[in-house]
Amino acid sequence: MEKLNGNKKLRVSVFISGRGTNLKSLINFSKNKSSTIKISLVISNNKKAKGLVFAKKNKIRFLIINYNNKKVAENKILLYLNKNKIDLICLAGFMKILTKRVLNRYKNKILNIHPSLLPKYKGLNTHKRVIVNKEKFTGCTVHLVNTKLDSGKIILQKKIRIFKKDNAKTLEKRVLKIENQLYPKAVKKFLFANF
Ligand code: GAR
């Protein structure tokens, strides 16, 4: 990421599909006096995404993208990222896969949060699979997005122990809590380290 000059804040777009707790934590982080990011645009592929309420509450511009046609959807995404001079994209529960067109335009400038200790448990239903496999630990990962699913360079991870009484639901809840803490820390690390 290029160095920031003066008081200029990095313009971030957060992509969501649902609940938006990670969006909320990134918005809270951006409000810190010392924060160097501004959440300038929220993009959702789902007009009913609960997380949109955080954009509205905080008067952040948001855009709902109809994904019936992926090419048209991505054209619109690229247009609005450009219009809003977005420097960095944070995927936060965005359940669509971006094609090379977007990935190349924002090369090494797209982060994602995933609810497992990558490279283990890429893809969906991570908590269920972790329980079935009787893992002792799980966690979450913030990583750079590349063309392979959940495989880009890891920025930061947090590990938690799995208890005997845990099931997929309790695990989801416990992991989400640490996700919300990890994402801002990972953004901070990404901005100040050389990736
Ligand atoms: C989070 O658990 C996130 O890690 C996951 O979706 C949830 C979104 O929660 N993302 C993925 O599974 C991506 N492969 P949120 O809407 O409350 O931030």
Tab-separated table of N, CA and C in Angstrom, residues 96-180:
chain	number	residue	atom	x	y	z
A	96	LYS	N	-20.106	-13.242	-2.616
A	96	LYS	CA	-19.918	-13.376	-4.064
A	96	LYS	C	-18.425	-13.421	-4.347
A	97	ILE	N	-18.082	-14.113	-5.424
A	97	ILE	CA	-16.656	-14.197	-5.770
A	97	ILE	C	-16.344	-13.168	-6.848
A	98	LEU	N	-15.341	-12.345	-6.558
A	98	LEU	CA	-14.968	-11.291	-7.509
A	98	LEU	C	-14.117	-11.902	-8.624
A	99	THR	N	-14.333	-11.432	-9.839
A	99	THR	CA	-13.550	-11.972	-10.959
A	99	THR	C	-12.227	-11.208	-11.085
A	100	LYS	N	-11.402	-11.726	-12.012
A	100	LYS	CA	-10.075	-11.131	-12.238
A	100	LYS	C	-10.139	-9.647	-12.574
A	101	ARG	N	-11.231	-9.246	-13.221
A	101	ARG	CA	-11.330	-7.826	-13.605
A	101	ARG	C	-11.209	-6.921	-12.393
A	102	VAL	N	-11.949	-7.266	-11.339
A	102	VAL	CA	-11.905	-6.442	-10.119
A	102	VAL	C	-10.596	-6.709	-9.375
A	103	LEU	N	-10.204	-7.987	-9.320
A	103	LEU	CA	-8.982	-8.331	-8.574
A	103	LEU	C	-7.761	-7.643	-9.171
A	104	ASN	N	-7.697	-7.570	-10.517
A	104	ASN	CA	-6.538	-6.929	-11.147
A	104	ASN	C	-6.541	-5.425	-10.929
A	105	ARG	N	-7.741	-4.857	-10.968
A	105	ARG	CA	-7.838	-3.401	-10.772
A	105	ARG	C	-7.406	-3.013	-9.347
A	106	TYR	N	-7.716	-3.880	-8.395
A	106	TYR	CA	-7.362	-3.611	-6.985
A	106	TYR	C	-6.374	-4.649	-6.465
A	107	LYS	N	-5.367	-4.915	-7.246
A	107	LYS	CA	-4.373	-5.941	-6.899
A	107	LYS	C	-3.717	-5.633	-5.549
A	108	ASN	N	-3.731	-6.616	-4.672
A	108	ASN	CA	-3.165	-6.460	-3.315
A	108	ASN	C	-3.815	-5.335	-2.515
A	109	LYS	N	-5.017	-5.001	-2.891
A	109	LYS	CA	-5.751	-3.958	-2.156
A	109	LYS	C	-7.138	-4.449	-1.764
A	110	ILE	N	-7.297	-5.767	-1.731
A	110	ILE	CA	-8.583	-6.334	-1.288
A	110	ILE	C	-8.308	-7.294	-0.134
A	111	LEU	N	-8.945	-7.023	0.999
A	111	LEU	CA	-8.808	-7.897	2.168
A	111	LEU	C	-10.110	-8.656	2.379
A	112	ASN	N	-9.976	-9.826	3.012
A	112	ASN	CA	-11.172	-10.608	3.350
A	112	ASN	C	-11.004	-11.164	4.753
A	113	ILE	N	-12.145	-11.349	5.434
A	113	ILE	CA	-12.085	-12.048	6.716
A	113	ILE	C	-12.781	-13.391	6.559
A	114	HIS	N	-12.131	-14.422	7.104
A	114	HIS	CA	-12.658	-15.787	6.950
A	114	HIS	C	-12.713	-16.461	8.323
A	115	PRO	N	-13.820	-17.191	8.592
A	115	PRO	CA	-13.986	-17.762	9.933
A	115	PRO	C	-13.299	-19.109	10.144
A	116	SER	N	-12.005	-19.174	9.849
A	116	SER	CA	-11.236	-20.392	10.172
A	116	SER	C	-9.764	-20.005	10.223
A	117	LEU	N	-8.969	-20.965	10.681
A	117	LEU	CA	-7.520	-20.748	10.678
A	117	LEU	C	-6.990	-21.197	9.319
A	118	LEU	N	-7.067	-20.301	8.343
A	118	LEU	CA	-6.567	-20.658	7.011
A	118	LEU	C	-5.091	-21.059	7.110
A	119	PRO	N	-4.597	-21.981	6.315
A	119	PRO	CA	-5.234	-22.562	5.125
A	119	PRO	C	-6.231	-23.689	5.410
A	120	LYS	N	-6.521	-23.908	6.681
A	120	LYS	CA	-7.518	-24.944	6.969
A	120	LYS	C	-8.937	-24.397	6.751
A	121	TYR	N	-9.809	-25.233	6.285
A	121	TYR	CA	-11.247	-24.929	6.163
A	121	TYR	C	-11.550	-23.703	5.304
A	122	LYS	N	-11.078	-23.761	4.066
A	122	LYS	CA	-11.492	-22.744	3.094
A	122	LYS	C	-12.960	-22.989	2.747
A	123	GLY	N	-13.623	-22.004	2.205
A	123	GLY	CA	-14.999	-22.197	1.733
A	123	GLY	C	-16.038	-22.032	2.819
A	124	LEU	N	-17.180	-22.676	2.605
A	124	LEU	CA	-18.350	-22.438	3.480
A	124	LEU	C	-18.456	-23.473	4.607
A	125	ASN	N	-19.396	-23.233	5.509
A	125	ASN	CA	-19.705	-24.167	6.615
A	125	ASN	C	-18.493	-24.550	7.454
A	126	THR	N	-17.645	-23.600	7.709
A	126	THR	CA	-16.387	-23.892	8.414
A	126	THR	C	-16.634	-24.459	9.815
A	127	HIS	N	-17.555	-23.843	10.573
A	127	HIS	CA	-17.722	-24.258	11.974
A	127	HIS	C	-18.232	-25.694	12.074
A	128	LYS	N	-19.157	-26.039	11.194
A	128	LYS	CA	-19.705	-27.390	11.170
A	128	LYS	C	-18.584	-28.405	10.878
A	129	ARG	N	-17.757	-28.084	9.912
A	129	ARG	CA	-16.680	-29.005	9.529
A	129	ARG	C	-15.633	-29.138	10.629
A	130	VAL	N	-15.374	-28.025	11.308
A	130	VAL	CA	-14.407	-28.016	12.407
A	130	VAL	C	-14.886	-28.934	13.539
A	131	ILE	N	-16.204	-28.862	13.831
A	131	ILE	CA	-16.786	-29.699	14.892
A	131	ILE	C	-16.758	-31.172	14.473
A	132	VAL	N	-17.172	-31.449	13.263
A	132	VAL	CA	-17.187	-32.839	12.764
A	132	VAL	C	-15.789	-33.449	12.843
A	133	ASN	N	-14.796	-32.657	12.541
A	133	ASN	CA	-13.416	-33.165	12.558
A	133	ASN	C	-12.780	-33.146	13.948
A	134	LYS	N	-13.567	-32.763	14.947
A	134	LYS	CA	-13.095	-32.764	16.335
A	134	LYS	C	-11.775	-31.999	16.505
A	135	GLU	N	-11.718	-30.825	15.889
A	135	GLU	CA	-10.528	-29.980	16.039
A	135	GLU	C	-10.440	-29.463	17.482
A	136	LYS	N	-9.235	-29.161	17.908
A	136	LYS	CA	-9.060	-28.609	19.262
A	136	LYS	C	-9.072	-27.079	19.246
A	137	PHE	N	-8.697	-26.535	18.095
A	137	PHE	CA	-8.638	-25.074	17.960
A	137	PHE	C	-9.338	-24.640	16.680
A	138	THR	N	-9.837	-23.422	16.721
A	138	THR	CA	-10.299	-22.789	15.483
A	138	THR	C	-9.959	-21.308	15.587
A	139	GLY	N	-10.559	-20.483	14.728
A	139	GLY	CA	-10.233	-19.064	14.811
A	139	GLY	C	-10.672	-18.334	13.563
A	140	CYS	N	-9.971	-17.253	13.261
A	140	CYS	CA	-10.332	-16.485	12.062
A	140	CYS	C	-9.071	-15.878	11.460
A	141	THR	N	-9.215	-15.502	10.213
A	141	THR	CA	-8.063	-15.032	9.438
A	141	THR	C	-8.447	-13.828	8.593
A	142	VAL	N	-7.592	-12.829	8.564
A	142	VAL	CA	-7.731	-11.764	7.568
A	142	VAL	C	-6.603	-11.956	6.562
A	143	HIS	N	-6.979	-11.991	5.292
A	143	HIS	CA	-5.986	-12.277	4.250
A	143	HIS	C	-6.231	-11.407	3.020
A	144	LEU	N	-5.191	-11.323	2.189
A	144	LEU	CA	-5.340	-10.629	0.909
A	144	LEU	C	-6.120	-11.538	-0.033
A	145	VAL	N	-6.896	-10.953	-0.906
A	145	VAL	CA	-7.689	-11.763	-1.847
A	145	VAL	C	-6.932	-11.905	-3.157
A	146	ASN	N	-6.809	-13.165	-3.602
A	146	ASN	CA	-6.261	-13.405	-4.938
A	146	ASN	C	-7.239	-14.288	-5.715
A	147	THR	N	-6.785	-14.846	-6.825
A	147	THR	CA	-7.739	-15.558	-7.692
A	147	THR	C	-8.155	-16.912	-7.128
A	148	LYS	N	-7.421	-17.420	-6.130
A	148	LYS	CA	-7.816	-18.703	-5.542
A	148	LYS	C	-8.594	-18.469	-4.245
A	149	LEU	N	-9.669	-19.201	-4.075
A	149	LEU	CA	-10.561	-18.992	-2.929
A	149	LEU	C	-9.841	-19.109	-1.584
A	150	ASP	N	-9.945	-18.064	-0.776
A	150	ASP	CA	-9.422	-18.056	0.601
A	150	ASP	C	-7.950	-18.442	0.678
A	151	SER	N	-7.166	-18.020	-0.310
A	151	SER	CA	-5.777	-18.487	-0.397
A	151	SER	C	-4.726	-17.392	-0.435
A	152	GLY	N	-5.126	-16.131	-0.390
A	152	GLY	CA	-4.140	-15.050	-0.472
A	152	GLY	C	-3.309	-14.938	0.796
A	153	LYS	N	-2.299	-14.109	0.722
A	153	LYS	CA	-1.365	-13.930	1.835
A	153	LYS	C	-2.085	-13.580	3.153
A	154	ILE	N	-1.686	-14.253	4.207
A	154	ILE	CA	-2.338	-14.028	5.502
A	154	ILE	C	-1.779	-12.772	6.178
A	155	ILE	N	-2.684	-11.905	6.612
A	155	ILE	CA	-2.261	-10.679	7.303
A	155	ILE	C	-2.220	-10.945	8.813
A	156	LEU	N	-3.311	-11.506	9.336
A	156	LEU	CA	-3.405	-11.717	10.787
A	156	LEU	C	-4.410	-12.834	11.090
A	157	GLN	N	-4.090	-13.589	12.149
A	157	GLN	CA	-5.016	-14.653	12.582
A	157	GLN	C	-5.193	-14.592	14.072
A	158	LYS	N	-6.317	-15.117	14.542
A	158	LYS	CA	-6.526	-15.263	15.979
A	158	LYS	C	-7.097	-16.662	16.214
A	159	LYS	N	-6.497	-17.322	17.224
A	159	LYS	CA	-6.854	-18.712	17.484
A	159	LYS	C	-7.621	-18.811	18.796
A	160	ILE	N	-8.640	-19.665	18.851
A	160	ILE	CA	-9.312	-19.934	20.129
A	160	ILE	C	-9.439	-21.442	20.323
A	161	ARG	N	-9.549	-21.819	21.588
A	161	ARG	CA	-9.709	-23.243	21.919
A	161	ARG	C	-11.181	-23.637	21.720
A	162	ILE	N	-11.398	-24.861	21.299
A	162	ILE	CA	-12.770	-25.369	21.175
A	162	ILE	C	-13.082	-26.181	22.434
A	163	PHE	N	-14.212	-25.870	23.060
A	163	PHE	CA	-14.617	-26.598	24.263
A	163	PHE	C	-15.453	-27.818	23.892
A	164	LYS	N	-15.489	-28.793	24.815
A	164	LYS	CA	-16.278	-30.026	24.567
A	164	LYS	C	-17.741	-29.711	24.293
A	165	LYS	N	-18.245	-28.675	25.002
A	165	LYS	CA	-19.669	-28.346	24.852
A	165	LYS	C	-19.975	-27.522	23.586
A	166	ASP	N	-18.965	-27.126	22.855
A	166	ASP	CA	-19.201	-26.297	21.666
A	166	ASP	C	-19.921	-27.060	20.558
A	167	ASN	N	-20.779	-26.353	19.846
A	167	ASN	CA	-21.337	-26.876	18.602
A	167	ASN	C	-21.150	-25.782	17.542
A	168	ALA	N	-21.607	-26.041	16.319
A	168	ALA	CA	-21.352	-25.078	15.235
A	168	ALA	C	-21.895	-23.686	15.581
A	169	LYS	N	-23.029	-23.663	16.261
A	169	LYS	CA	-23.670	-22.376	16.608
A	169	LYS	C	-22.855	-21.586	17.634
A	170	THR	N	-22.433	-22.276	18.702
A	170	THR	CA	-21.690	-21.565	19.755
A	170	THR	C	-20.338	-21.119	19.202
A	171	LEU	N	-19.799	-21.973	18.337
A	171	LEU	CA	-18.494	-21.642	17.755
A	171	LEU	C	-18.607	-20.410	16.853
A	172	GLU	N	-19.671	-20.378	16.085
A	172	GLU	CA	-19.879	-19.235	15.185
A	172	GLU	C	-19.917	-17.938	15.995
A	173	LYS	N	-20.630	-18.008	17.121
A	173	LYS	CA	-20.780	-16.835	17.966
A	173	LYS	C	-19.434	-16.407	18.556
A	174	ARG	N	-18.681	-17.413	19.057
A	174	ARG	CA	-17.398	-17.077	19.683
A	174	ARG	C	-16.387	-16.591	18.653
A	175	VAL	N	-16.397	-17.206	17.479
A	175	VAL	CA	-15.437	-16.786	16.440
A	175	VAL	C	-15.797	-15.385	15.932
A	176	LEU	N	-17.101	-15.127	15.766
A	176	LEU	CA	-17.515	-13.817	15.262
A	176	LEU	C	-17.008	-12.687	16.169
A	177	LYS	N	-17.069	-12.965	17.466
A	177	LYS	CA	-16.612	-11.969	18.426
A	177	LYS	C	-15.125	-11.627	18.195
A	178	ILE	N	-14.322	-12.658	17.973
A	178	ILE	CA	-12.890	-12.366	17.743
A	178	ILE	C	-12.648	-11.814	16.336
A	179	GLU	N	-13.531	-12.171	15.392
A	179	GLU	CA	-13.415	-11.573	14.044
A	179	GLU	C	-13.546	-10.061	14.152
A	180	ASN	N	-14.552	-9.645	14.904
A	180	ASN	CA	-14.838	-8.209	15.034
A	180	ASN	C	-13.662	-7.455	15.650
